[in-house]
């Protein structure tokens, strides 16, 4: 996992922006339940009245309320209200309500700069007293209305005119009454302060307007907050996808560059199928995980912690339900992960295995058909496919089993909250909106753990993928360029002739205990052809691979014009070489693009000359599109001989100083072979030519023939010299040519 975070750290700026956007999104998610609670509790149940402070109040009602206050409180209330129609700029939204008044009463409007919290405490007790009096005036069984309120205010107004009336006496009686009420009774009475404000609005004819104003304002804030959340979520998704895609791009680029620099030993170590899986499937796993990390893993803790803070601030006695739900979730996750985690760790290896089998079957489809082994290969593929399927089915079943249990936990949690919350609502200690908000916060907390759980399922597989990619990226190629200090100072100004020399070279393949080549010592000079012949497996191709530095010698040295190839940059060395591999390889494109594969400096004239020398001009011209004829991937739409001639032409078009032909004439008929070598000799008069061949006729006229046997040179010289001195060469020659042909060839030599 640290490797994945290391890749994310490279995009730290985008990650910080994503976290900031997630905070905005979480703020919206955590605030919306509060607004929902206000819509239900205040907007619906309290008709849009938030507290005991009226926005608009009649003079008659305000005077009665002030009678029930202390002198200081009454003075504060007087300062908080103003007459309508004045020039005061500090009026609140009450001016809008004034326009909707349906009664001719003289009213007072609340100033916008009034301290509502302080006023709510001041109005609380007088509102309760006035409401209870209105309820008593309405009569038992009847709900208090505006008429009852008017009756009560008239009674209070008359009472002030009675001899001996004292505000202090009223305050003393109120304090004694409130002191006798218990805490639960006071809690129940506090809601009646809001009801008094509702009666006042009813008398003024603005009840519906107040409620609608509150619903529109609160709903508008919810809508604005939702749009902000949507924008933040969209931006998070966009940035997370871009960051993940950039990481995947960099990983593919890094793996490809590293693989291109690998020698054959590193490629064999990983296997082609595994490298393909690492470049595609493993990188895709990391890309998906990065998106989820940025969108879910970063978001879940923010949402969960925010939900816990909101629940703690609410001070609800239902917090134990959240603790129970989280504990059950953790227990479920722990049990299921014990079964699923080991399977995730081996899934990538099974994908490797399936890719390997698929690649082998598709590559070898022709011999499979030729030997009628289709059923055997189908069974082999089915075995690899079935192993992967069983593992995936097991993990999918585990995940499928997890969801019903989690759904049960979430629904059970909601049921517990409704059950115990309903009892608290009945007792008057909780409102419906508060219970809805508590359910929402609980679900957010549970969903946070659920998101982390889903990520925990993916992380092991992504961790394995990251390790596999890191294994490729950290593998140092056995073949590498020398350090600048080891490169000869005059190398860039060196005039290359192309003389290749082996100085007592030994070579052992990695992991082998025996030499593949032993004490190889010879010089291949410019203008001459050096041929290498020998039985299968004697080391001919290995010898050429040492010149190209596909492998490095384990003893001795290989030099070009006296410079050790290990002291030359690989690009410099390979710029001198025209290499034709044993198996011709063409790339998807056209004939022209394949022949210009050696560099951008190759002209159309070079291409046509190379095709003529390689005896490919005839079949190219016969194609309707000529040199623009398409070449399929791997050259599957041309024959073996045509593919080989195009490979030879590709090397010739480069005009190298050294030609390396690794049994490159084996697919040619004798006539084409002779014509090609004759034209090649005229073209490569000043170049070094090294030919690995199986046929005597191909090497017959070489200036120097090396005979290899078990990795050693057992013969060196011309054809005539070897026919006299080398039994191994004589045996090869007599196995391919008759005595008459040998006599004839010997005379030509």
XYZ file of C-alpha atoms in Angstrom:
749
model
C 0.000 0.000 0.000
C 2.878 2.393 0.678
C 3.855 2.074 -2.986
C 0.400 3.252 -4.092
C 0.556 6.240 -1.745
C 4.036 6.991 -3.076
C 2.577 7.297 -6.571
C -0.255 9.483 -5.252
C 2.260 11.751 -3.516
C 3.625 12.799 -6.911
C 0.249 14.466 -7.548
C 0.056 16.120 -4.132
C -1.413 19.393 -5.411
C -4.374 17.671 -7.066
C -4.829 15.486 -3.970
C -5.008 18.567 -1.727
C -7.639 20.098 -4.010
C -9.594 16.837 -3.885
C -9.461 16.781 -0.069
C -10.668 20.396 0.037
C -13.565 19.520 -2.271
C -14.358 16.456 -0.155
C -14.548 18.713 2.904
C -17.058 20.876 1.037
C -19.044 17.800 0.029
C -18.939 16.425 3.582
C -20.059 19.779 4.961
C -23.115 19.562 2.720
C -23.820 15.951 3.631
C -23.556 16.729 7.346
C -25.578 19.946 7.174
C -28.527 18.671 5.144
C -29.908 16.493 8.002
C -30.019 19.625 10.191
C -32.028 21.410 7.526
C -34.314 18.387 7.220
C -34.860 18.467 10.966
C -35.708 22.182 10.777
C -38.133 21.608 7.909
C -39.993 18.952 9.932
C -39.767 20.412 13.440
C -39.950 24.132 12.734
C -41.369 24.432 9.225
C -44.174 21.880 9.640
C -44.775 21.221 13.329
C -44.192 24.829 14.467
C -45.641 26.467 11.337
C -42.329 28.115 10.487
C -41.869 29.752 13.918
C -38.323 29.114 15.094
C -38.439 30.627 18.601
C -40.523 32.648 21.084
C -39.578 35.977 19.484
C -42.300 37.330 17.120
C -41.154 39.106 13.947
C -44.354 41.208 13.952
C -46.457 41.839 17.068
C -49.466 43.991 17.885
C -48.967 46.850 20.324
C -51.697 45.453 22.563
C -50.058 42.028 22.785
C -46.569 43.470 23.266
C -47.771 45.666 26.137
C -49.264 42.647 27.917
C -46.073 40.641 27.407
C -44.001 43.514 28.824
C -46.231 43.518 31.898
C -45.014 39.986 32.576
C -41.343 41.011 32.338
C -38.976 42.855 34.599
C -38.376 46.528 33.923
C -34.955 45.757 32.389
C -36.383 43.066 30.126
C -39.251 45.306 29.060
C -36.774 48.075 28.174
C -34.726 45.621 26.087
C -37.856 44.528 24.232
C -38.863 48.142 23.563
C -35.427 48.798 22.054
C -35.678 45.684 19.856
C -38.919 46.727 18.161
C -39.675 49.753 16.046
C -42.657 51.375 14.413
C -43.329 50.479 10.761
C -42.931 53.070 8.006
C -39.971 54.797 9.608
C -36.561 55.560 8.140
C -34.782 52.898 10.192
C -32.545 50.776 7.947
C -32.142 48.057 10.562
C -35.540 46.451 10.009
C -35.701 42.685 9.675
C -37.733 40.558 7.269
C -40.768 41.662 9.300
C -41.250 44.467 6.773
C -42.135 41.825 4.193
C -44.663 40.311 6.564
C -46.184 43.727 7.201
C -47.309 43.892 3.570
C -49.353 40.726 4.110
C -51.167 41.835 7.246
C -54.887 41.127 7.023
C -55.883 43.196 10.057
C -55.923 46.948 10.832
C -53.964 46.546 14.063
C -51.098 48.810 15.001
C -48.006 46.608 14.936
C -44.352 46.712 15.935
C -41.545 45.235 13.766
C -38.436 43.411 15.022
C -35.164 45.110 14.166
C -32.615 43.074 12.185
C -29.834 43.871 14.670
C -31.788 42.580 17.651
C -30.205 39.841 19.781
C -32.677 36.998 19.182
C -31.053 34.606 21.678
C -31.425 37.094 24.523
C -34.935 38.035 23.448
C -35.943 34.356 23.304
C -35.109 33.992 27.004
C -36.928 37.227 27.810
C -40.094 36.263 25.893
C -40.180 32.613 26.998
C -42.015 32.912 30.328
C -44.446 35.686 29.289
C -45.323 33.762 26.112
C -46.055 30.625 28.116
C -48.203 32.494 30.623
C -50.147 34.258 27.907
C -50.697 31.045 25.956
C -51.894 29.128 29.015
C -54.267 31.951 29.797
C -55.553 31.889 26.212
C -56.079 28.131 26.438
C -58.066 28.623 29.664
C -60.134 31.356 28.016
C -60.933 29.075 25.068
C -62.520 26.573 27.405
C -61.786 22.927 28.128
C -61.585 20.787 25.002
C -61.180 23.784 22.700
C -57.928 24.857 21.071
C -56.913 28.438 21.817
C -57.352 30.843 18.918
C -56.884 34.530 18.111
C -60.188 35.432 19.768
C -59.130 33.805 23.038
C -55.816 35.681 22.864
C -57.643 38.973 22.339
C -59.862 38.232 25.338
C -56.836 37.563 27.545
C -54.959 40.683 26.412
C -58.049 42.748 27.146
C -58.256 41.224 30.637
C -54.612 41.986 31.328
C -55.056 45.530 30.055
C -58.019 45.990 32.392
C -56.052 44.523 35.277
C -53.405 47.212 34.946
C -56.078 49.823 35.562
C -57.147 48.260 38.855
C -56.080 49.992 42.102
C -53.022 48.433 43.731
C -51.670 46.774 40.563
C -47.923 46.168 40.807
C -45.583 44.637 38.184
C -43.300 43.425 40.949
C -46.165 41.426 42.488
C -46.830 39.787 39.123
C -43.140 38.895 38.757
C -43.058 37.383 42.240
C -46.054 35.163 41.463
C -44.529 34.050 38.139
C -41.188 33.168 39.754
C -42.969 31.113 42.436
C -45.028 29.237 39.822
C -42.020 28.460 37.656
C -39.990 27.389 40.645
C -42.589 24.774 41.544
C -42.573 23.275 37.997
C -40.231 20.373 37.436
C -37.618 20.176 34.664
C -39.752 17.866 32.494
C -42.760 20.195 32.919
C -40.662 23.211 31.883
C -39.438 21.305 28.840
C -43.020 20.609 27.815
C -44.078 24.225 28.490
C -41.260 25.691 26.350
C -43.033 24.597 23.152
C -46.082 26.637 24.230
C -44.066 29.835 23.944
C -43.844 29.190 20.199
C -47.567 28.439 20.093
C -48.302 31.896 21.520
C -46.359 33.471 18.644
C -48.470 31.333 16.310
C -51.675 32.720 17.868
C -50.377 36.250 17.369
C -49.594 35.576 13.695
C -53.039 34.007 13.325
C -54.629 37.183 14.681
C -52.579 39.222 12.200
C -53.520 36.868 9.313
C -49.910 36.027 8.377
C -49.580 32.440 9.669
C -49.441 30.887 6.198
C -47.026 33.566 4.960
C -44.661 32.946 7.887
C -44.699 29.208 7.330
C -44.210 29.527 3.563
C -41.380 32.048 4.048
C -39.589 29.673 6.378
C -40.047 26.644 4.093
C -38.887 28.554 1.009
C -35.841 30.013 2.756
C -34.789 26.737 4.356
C -35.560 24.741 1.203
C -33.623 27.273 -0.872
C -30.586 26.837 1.362
C -30.917 23.059 1.058
C -31.110 23.333 -2.729
C -28.094 25.647 -2.897
C -26.127 23.352 -0.603
C -27.110 20.336 -2.694
C -25.956 22.028 -5.907
C -22.669 22.887 -4.195
C -22.280 19.239 -3.144
C -23.023 18.052 -6.677
C -20.428 20.422 -8.108
C -17.860 19.279 -5.524
C -18.633 15.595 -6.192
C -18.313 16.074 -9.962
C -14.993 17.892 -9.573
C -13.719 15.214 -7.176
C -14.646 12.512 -9.667
C -12.975 14.410 -12.500
C -9.767 15.147 -10.603
C -9.569 11.646 -9.096
C -10.004 10.074 -12.519
C -7.342 12.339 -14.021
C -4.883 11.640 -11.213
C -5.481 7.880 -11.425
C -5.192 7.922 -15.213
C -1.942 9.905 -14.970
C -0.547 7.397 -12.453
C -1.535 4.500 -14.733
C 0.039 6.272 -17.714
C 3.288 6.851 -15.818
C 3.367 3.257 -14.580
C 2.800 1.834 -18.076
C 5.445 4.163 -19.445
C 7.883 3.246 -16.685
C 7.282 -0.494 -17.044
C 7.607 -0.305 -20.831
C 10.845 1.677 -20.669
C 12.249 -0.718 -18.108
C 11.222 -3.785 -20.110
C 12.734 -2.336 -23.281
C 16.033 -1.964 -21.407
C 15.912 -5.559 -20.136
C 18.328 -8.090 -21.466
C 17.103 -11.513 -22.475
C 17.830 -12.863 -18.974
C 15.428 -10.392 -17.277
C 12.764 -11.044 -19.906
C 13.086 -14.784 -19.323
C 12.919 -14.251 -15.564
C 9.530 -12.514 -15.687
C 8.124 -14.230 -18.799
C 6.373 -12.337 -21.569
C 2.885 -13.264 -20.323
C 3.618 -11.930 -16.840
C 5.039 -8.675 -18.198
C 1.908 -8.166 -20.291
C -0.297 -8.824 -17.234
C 1.708 -6.388 -15.139
C 1.495 -3.687 -17.802
C -2.253 -4.065 -18.321
C -4.211 -5.830 -15.572
C -1.992 -4.817 -12.646
C -1.820 -1.178 -13.727
C -5.602 -1.159 -14.154
C -6.021 -2.476 -10.611
C -3.869 0.353 -9.268
C -5.761 2.916 -11.349
C -9.119 1.746 -9.977
C -7.758 1.682 -6.441
C -6.391 5.229 -6.735
C -9.801 6.497 -7.834
C -11.456 4.753 -4.888
C -8.792 5.969 -2.463
C -9.339 9.563 -3.518
C -13.134 9.378 -3.676
C -14.026 6.986 -0.847
C -11.130 6.349 1.516
C -10.440 10.059 1.913
C -14.160 10.818 2.205
C -15.253 8.086 4.604
C -13.264 9.309 7.656
C -14.372 12.904 7.068
C -18.025 11.852 6.863
C -17.776 9.396 9.759
C -15.991 11.771 12.128
C -18.334 14.611 11.172
C -21.359 12.409 11.849
C -19.996 11.388 15.247
C -19.375 15.049 16.149
C -22.943 16.009 15.191
C -24.386 13.120 17.190
C -22.226 14.034 20.211
C -23.317 17.683 20.002
C -26.962 16.615 19.912
C -26.431 14.874 23.255
C -28.905 12.134 22.403
C -29.291 9.093 24.629
C -29.460 6.903 21.481
C -25.687 7.011 20.853
C -25.360 3.424 22.088
C -27.189 2.278 18.929
C -24.372 3.671 16.751
C -21.739 1.956 18.889
C -23.613 -1.353 18.560
C -23.969 -1.003 14.768
C -20.264 -0.211 14.281
C -19.201 -3.108 16.494
C -21.372 -5.552 14.526
C -19.986 -4.218 11.229
C -16.388 -4.615 12.371
C -17.063 -8.148 13.558
C -18.684 -9.062 10.238
C -15.838 -7.534 8.233
C -13.197 -9.339 10.289
C -14.834 -12.737 9.827
C -15.391 -12.354 6.089
C -11.912 -10.979 5.407
C -10.369 -13.986 7.108
C -11.873 -16.126 4.367
C -11.529 -13.796 1.386
C -8.102 -12.200 1.895
C -5.943 -15.241 1.053
C -7.856 -15.737 -2.195
C -7.250 -12.164 -3.302
C -3.519 -12.683 -2.884
C -3.352 -15.599 -5.327
C -5.805 -14.228 -7.898
C -3.131 -12.275 -9.824
C -0.968 -15.379 -10.170
C -3.916 -17.215 -11.672
C -4.421 -14.345 -14.131
C -0.734 -14.684 -15.070
C -1.205 -18.395 -15.608
C -4.257 -17.885 -17.816
C -2.435 -15.295 -19.918
C 0.545 -17.588 -20.293
C -1.567 -20.491 -21.500
C -3.578 -18.249 -23.829
C -0.447 -16.773 -25.351
C 1.163 -20.171 -25.881
C -1.961 -21.536 -27.574
C -2.468 -18.512 -29.829
C 1.206 -18.357 -30.770
C 1.400 -22.066 -31.524
C -1.985 -22.485 -33.183
C -0.489 -23.890 -36.395
C 1.504 -26.771 -34.821
C -1.444 -27.453 -32.498
C -3.647 -28.012 -35.532
C -0.945 -29.921 -37.350
C -0.642 -32.408 -34.486
C -4.411 -32.481 -33.802
C -3.864 -31.330 -30.231
C -6.838 -28.964 -30.101
C -8.651 -30.984 -27.427
C -5.539 -31.239 -25.266
C -4.931 -27.476 -25.435
C -8.605 -26.756 -24.804
C -8.392 -28.893 -21.678
C -5.238 -27.056 -20.566
C -6.879 -23.678 -21.118
C -10.052 -24.846 -19.380
C -8.042 -25.941 -16.335
C -6.366 -22.532 -16.002
C -9.661 -20.768 -16.678
C -11.539 -22.896 -14.156
C -8.960 -22.255 -11.422
C -9.355 -18.514 -11.892
C -13.142 -18.813 -12.089
C -13.327 -20.768 -8.822
C -11.221 -18.209 -7.019
C -13.278 -15.330 -8.378
C -16.537 -17.111 -7.536
C -15.365 -17.661 -3.970
C -14.443 -13.999 -3.462
C -17.624 -12.827 -5.165
C -19.731 -15.091 -2.965
C -18.021 -13.724 0.121
C -18.775 -10.183 -1.008
C -22.326 -11.154 -1.937
C -22.799 -12.653 1.527
C -21.503 -9.471 3.097
C -24.163 -7.215 1.596
C -27.282 -8.878 3.098
C -25.694 -8.860 6.553
C -24.754 -5.205 6.208
C -28.237 -4.360 4.993
C -29.662 -6.198 8.000
C -27.419 -4.221 10.343
C -28.363 -0.904 8.735
C -32.105 -1.618 8.742
C -31.931 -2.997 12.275
C -30.162 0.187 13.363
C -32.923 2.312 11.811
C -35.551 0.183 13.531
C -33.886 0.625 16.950
C -33.646 4.387 16.462
C -37.309 4.639 15.472
C -38.380 2.414 18.394
C -36.468 4.203 21.141
C -36.752 7.599 19.447
C -40.525 7.207 19.274
C -40.623 6.702 23.017
C -38.619 9.886 23.548
C -40.924 11.802 21.203
C -43.876 10.548 23.209
C -42.163 11.741 26.383
C -41.552 15.157 24.799
C -37.724 14.924 25.003
C -37.186 14.585 21.236
C -38.868 15.922 18.122
C -39.645 14.026 14.918
C -37.175 16.042 12.844
C -34.409 15.415 15.365
C -35.040 11.693 15.155
C -34.892 11.833 11.346
C -31.595 13.736 11.551
C -30.237 11.179 14.036
C -31.138 8.328 11.678
C -29.398 10.143 8.819
C -26.226 10.735 10.836
C -26.230 7.126 11.965
C -26.512 5.904 8.374
C -23.665 8.228 7.381
C -21.442 6.802 10.099
C -22.339 3.234 9.171
C -21.847 3.981 5.449
C -18.393 5.364 6.233
C -17.387 2.033 7.709
C -19.062 0.280 4.805
C -17.037 2.300 2.284
C -13.823 1.503 4.131
C -14.814 -2.147 4.082
C -15.312 -2.171 0.326
C -11.931 -0.552 -0.119
C -10.339 -3.056 2.237
C -11.482 -5.777 -0.142
C -9.713 -4.171 -3.090
C -6.544 -3.089 -1.307
C -4.920 -6.541 -0.992
C -5.270 -7.185 -4.713
C -4.048 -3.684 -5.532
C -1.170 -4.131 -3.090
C -0.112 -7.315 -4.866
C -0.368 -5.527 -8.217
C 1.749 -2.624 -6.915
C 4.397 -5.049 -5.638
C 4.496 -6.832 -8.991
C 4.894 -3.570 -10.897
C 7.503 -2.323 -8.450
C 9.394 -5.579 -8.943
C 9.724 -4.746 -12.643
C 10.588 -1.090 -12.048
C 13.288 -1.885 -9.477
C 14.915 -4.704 -11.452
C 18.197 -3.401 -12.809
C 19.046 -4.655 -16.303
C 22.106 -6.858 -16.488
C 23.090 -4.980 -19.653
C 23.480 -1.255 -19.094
C 25.433 1.654 -20.478
C 28.812 2.356 -18.900
C 29.234 5.235 -16.513
C 30.410 8.393 -18.297
C 33.883 8.073 -16.761
C 34.360 4.640 -18.389
C 33.514 5.842 -21.912
C 36.624 6.674 -23.978
C 36.958 10.428 -24.373
C 37.348 10.286 -28.162
C 34.458 7.878 -28.743
C 32.170 10.467 -30.359
C 34.917 11.470 -32.811
C 35.870 7.866 -33.513
C 35.871 6.846 -37.177
C 34.338 3.396 -37.206
C 35.582 0.737 -39.604
C 33.631 -2.152 -38.106
C 36.364 -4.628 -37.150
C 34.983 -7.117 -34.650
C 37.345 -9.073 -32.435
C 36.731 -11.774 -29.814
C 39.540 -12.023 -27.261
C 39.417 -15.410 -25.529
C 35.752 -14.996 -24.746
C 33.862 -17.206 -22.310
C 30.117 -16.997 -21.788
C 27.745 -18.719 -19.380
C 23.977 -18.189 -19.393
C 22.512 -16.873 -16.100
C 21.641 -19.796 -13.842
C 23.765 -22.252 -15.808
C 26.880 -23.962 -14.482
C 28.438 -24.746 -17.870
C 29.939 -22.448 -20.481
C 27.872 -21.916 -23.607
C 31.012 -20.476 -25.273
C 34.591 -21.177 -24.273
C 37.816 -19.456 -25.322
C 36.429 -17.898 -28.506
C 39.162 -15.933 -30.234
C 38.946 -14.510 -33.773
C 38.856 -11.264 -35.761
C 36.195 -10.328 -38.350
C 37.649 -7.635 -40.615
C 35.888 -5.010 -42.748
C 35.417 -5.982 -46.370
C 35.435 -9.661 -45.459
C 32.775 -12.235 -44.698
C 33.120 -14.343 -41.573
C 30.878 -17.379 -41.473
C 29.989 -19.448 -38.414
C 28.771 -22.993 -38.832
C 28.186 -25.873 -36.518
C 25.627 -28.304 -35.183
C 22.428 -27.187 -33.477
C 23.040 -25.821 -29.963
C 26.772 -25.292 -30.406
C 26.568 -21.549 -29.557
C 26.371 -19.804 -32.927
C 23.487 -17.488 -32.020
C 24.948 -16.906 -28.545
C 28.113 -15.627 -30.209
C 26.164 -13.015 -32.189
C 24.252 -12.000 -29.050
C 27.547 -11.049 -27.434
C 28.303 -8.639 -30.283
C 24.881 -6.968 -29.964
C 25.197 -7.018 -26.152
C 21.984 -8.925 -25.687
C 24.231 -10.669 -23.168
C 27.619 -9.696 -21.777
C 30.669 -11.943 -21.780
C 31.585 -13.666 -18.544
C 35.228 -13.860 -19.538
C 37.463 -12.140 -22.098
C 36.170 -9.257 -24.197
C 34.474 -8.355 -27.471
C 35.784 -5.242 -29.221
C 34.753 -3.122 -32.193
C 37.721 -1.276 -33.698
C 39.580 -1.987 -30.481
C 36.910 -0.546 -28.170
C 35.330 -2.956 -25.700
C 31.595 -3.086 -26.405
C 30.969 -2.770 -22.662
C 32.611 0.664 -22.749
C 30.284 1.891 -25.494
C 26.762 3.231 -25.068
C 24.310 0.657 -26.378
C 22.876 3.169 -28.850
C 26.346 3.798 -30.313
C 27.118 0.089 -30.607
C 23.788 -0.881 -32.128
C 23.948 2.081 -34.499
C 26.860 0.276 -36.150
C 25.020 -3.021 -36.494
C 22.618 -4.359 -39.075
C 21.134 -7.378 -37.305
C 18.886 -9.956 -38.962
C 17.520 -12.397 -36.345
C 17.057 -16.102 -36.833
C 13.300 -15.633 -36.862
C 12.231 -12.720 -39.035
C 10.120 -10.228 -37.122
C 7.978 -7.628 -38.852
C 5.867 -4.928 -37.256
C 2.337 -3.840 -38.088
C 2.379 -1.041 -40.638
C 3.510 -1.087 -44.255
C 6.443 -2.581 -46.141
C 7.935 0.903 -46.383
C 7.641 1.571 -42.635
C 9.267 -1.785 -41.862
C 12.205 -1.169 -44.198
C 12.701 2.307 -42.680
C 12.678 0.832 -39.172
C 16.442 1.439 -38.840
C 16.146 5.224 -38.597
C 14.557 8.381 -39.899
C 17.537 9.089 -42.152
C 16.658 6.167 -44.463
C 15.390 7.491 -47.807
C 13.001 5.964 -50.335
C 16.016 5.279 -52.579
C 17.707 3.362 -49.747
C 14.539 1.306 -49.294
C 14.310 0.356 -52.967
C 18.019 -0.460 -53.183
C 17.791 -2.648 -50.064
C 14.710 -4.453 -51.443
C 16.519 -5.112 -54.728
C 19.596 -6.516 -52.970
C 17.437 -8.687 -50.682
C 15.594 -10.084 -53.731
C 12.319 -8.662 -52.387
C 11.638 -6.154 -55.159
C 9.807 -8.637 -57.349
C 7.132 -9.697 -54.872
C 6.751 -6.118 -53.542
C 6.110 -4.785 -57.051
C 3.546 -7.535 -57.642
C 1.408 -6.165 -54.806
C -1.237 -3.576 -55.827
C -0.024 -1.043 -53.280
C 3.679 -1.765 -53.666
C 5.769 -0.458 -50.798
C 2.621 0.876 -49.098
C 1.184 -2.632 -48.823
C 0.035 -3.318 -45.254
C 1.923 -5.694 -42.982
C -0.125 -7.451 -40.311
C 1.104 -7.824 -36.749
C 4.034 -10.236 -36.761
C 4.037 -10.298 -40.578
C 1.388 -12.992 -40.735
C 0.203 -11.877 -44.180
C 3.519 -12.647 -45.909
C 5.285 -15.986 -46.373
C 8.306 -17.120 -44.396
C 10.712 -16.442 -47.285
C 9.207 -12.998 -47.928
C 9.410 -12.158 -44.235
C 13.076 -13.194 -44.180
C 13.923 -11.129 -47.253
C 12.190 -8.083 -45.806
C 14.173 -8.541 -42.568
C 17.406 -8.650 -44.574
C 16.367 -5.576 -46.586
C 15.626 -3.734 -43.334
C 19.211 -4.280 -42.173
C 20.710 -3.337 -45.568
C 18.728 -0.078 -45.765
C 20.448 1.103 -42.597
C 23.918 0.971 -44.234
C 25.598 -0.422 -41.106
C 29.303 -0.991 -40.598
C 28.689 -4.544 -39.354
C 26.167 -7.027 -40.759
C 25.019 -9.859 -38.524
C 22.972 -12.601 -40.224
C 21.695 -15.220 -37.788
C 20.784 -18.113 -40.091
C 18.845 -15.548 -42.117
C 18.915 -17.439 -45.419
C 17.360 -20.691 -44.224
C 13.904 -19.969 -45.707
C 15.309 -19.039 -49.136
C 15.620 -21.393 -52.068
C 19.131 -22.002 -53.447
C 18.648 -19.723 -56.459
C 17.448 -16.782 -54.339
C 20.150 -17.514 -51.777
C 22.920 -17.294 -54.391
C 21.488 -14.147 -56.017
C 21.040 -12.437 -52.641
C 24.574 -13.206 -51.449
C 26.060 -12.050 -54.750
C 24.183 -8.730 -54.583
C 24.994 -8.411 -50.881
C 28.715 -8.858 -51.485
C 28.692 -6.012 -54.005
C 26.803 -3.766 -51.549
C 28.839 -4.576 -48.431
C 32.307 -4.337 -49.894
C 33.705 -2.219 -47.037
C 31.537 -3.625 -44.219
C 32.129 -6.487 -41.836
C 29.781 -9.389 -42.528
C 29.227 -12.179 -40.021
C 26.922 -14.979 -41.131
C 25.567 -17.803 -39.002
C 24.377 -20.588 -41.267
C 23.417 -24.247 -41.397
C 24.013 -24.740 -45.101
C 27.472 -25.213 -46.548
C 26.425 -23.448 -49.742
C 25.770 -20.250 -47.768
C 29.246 -20.088 -46.181
C 31.217 -21.675 -48.985
C 32.820 -18.503 -50.310
C 33.348 -16.740 -46.968
C 36.785 -15.282 -46.332
C 36.835 -16.960 -42.931
C 34.754 -19.860 -41.629
C 34.522 -20.674 -37.917
C 33.448 -24.184 -36.989
C 31.837 -24.402 -33.540
C 31.364 -27.563 -31.548
C 30.115 -27.563 -27.934
C 30.847 -23.848 -27.623
C 34.458 -24.095 -28.846
C 36.121 -23.202 -32.118
C 37.336 -26.472 -33.596
C 38.163 -25.105 -37.020
C 39.060 -21.771 -38.607
C 39.883 -20.982 -42.232
C 38.502 -21.052 -45.739
C 36.382 -23.845 -47.162
C 39.389 -25.455 -48.809
C 41.517 -25.219 -45.692
C 38.820 -26.683 -43.478
C 38.163 -29.540 -45.905
C 41.769 -30.524 -45.383
C 42.164 -29.866 -41.642
C 38.791 -29.966 -39.829
C 36.963 -33.303 -39.430
C 33.870 -31.591 -38.005
C 33.564 -29.355 -41.066
C 34.207 -32.294 -43.383
C 31.359 -34.200 -41.746
C 28.959 -31.282 -42.183
C 30.025 -30.775 -45.802
C 29.688 -34.421 -46.760
C 26.242 -34.606 -45.126
C 24.996 -31.811 -47.412
C 27.017 -32.120 -50.656
C 28.021 -35.041 -52.847
C 31.677 -35.802 -53.576
C 31.261 -34.356 -57.094
C 29.842 -31.116 -55.653
C 32.593 -30.966 -53.070
C 35.253 -31.312 -55.761
C 33.511 -28.622 -57.831
C 33.151 -26.251 -54.896
C 36.700 -26.873 -53.863
C 37.907 -25.916 -57.326
C 35.845 -22.701 -57.200
C 37.309 -21.813 -53.857
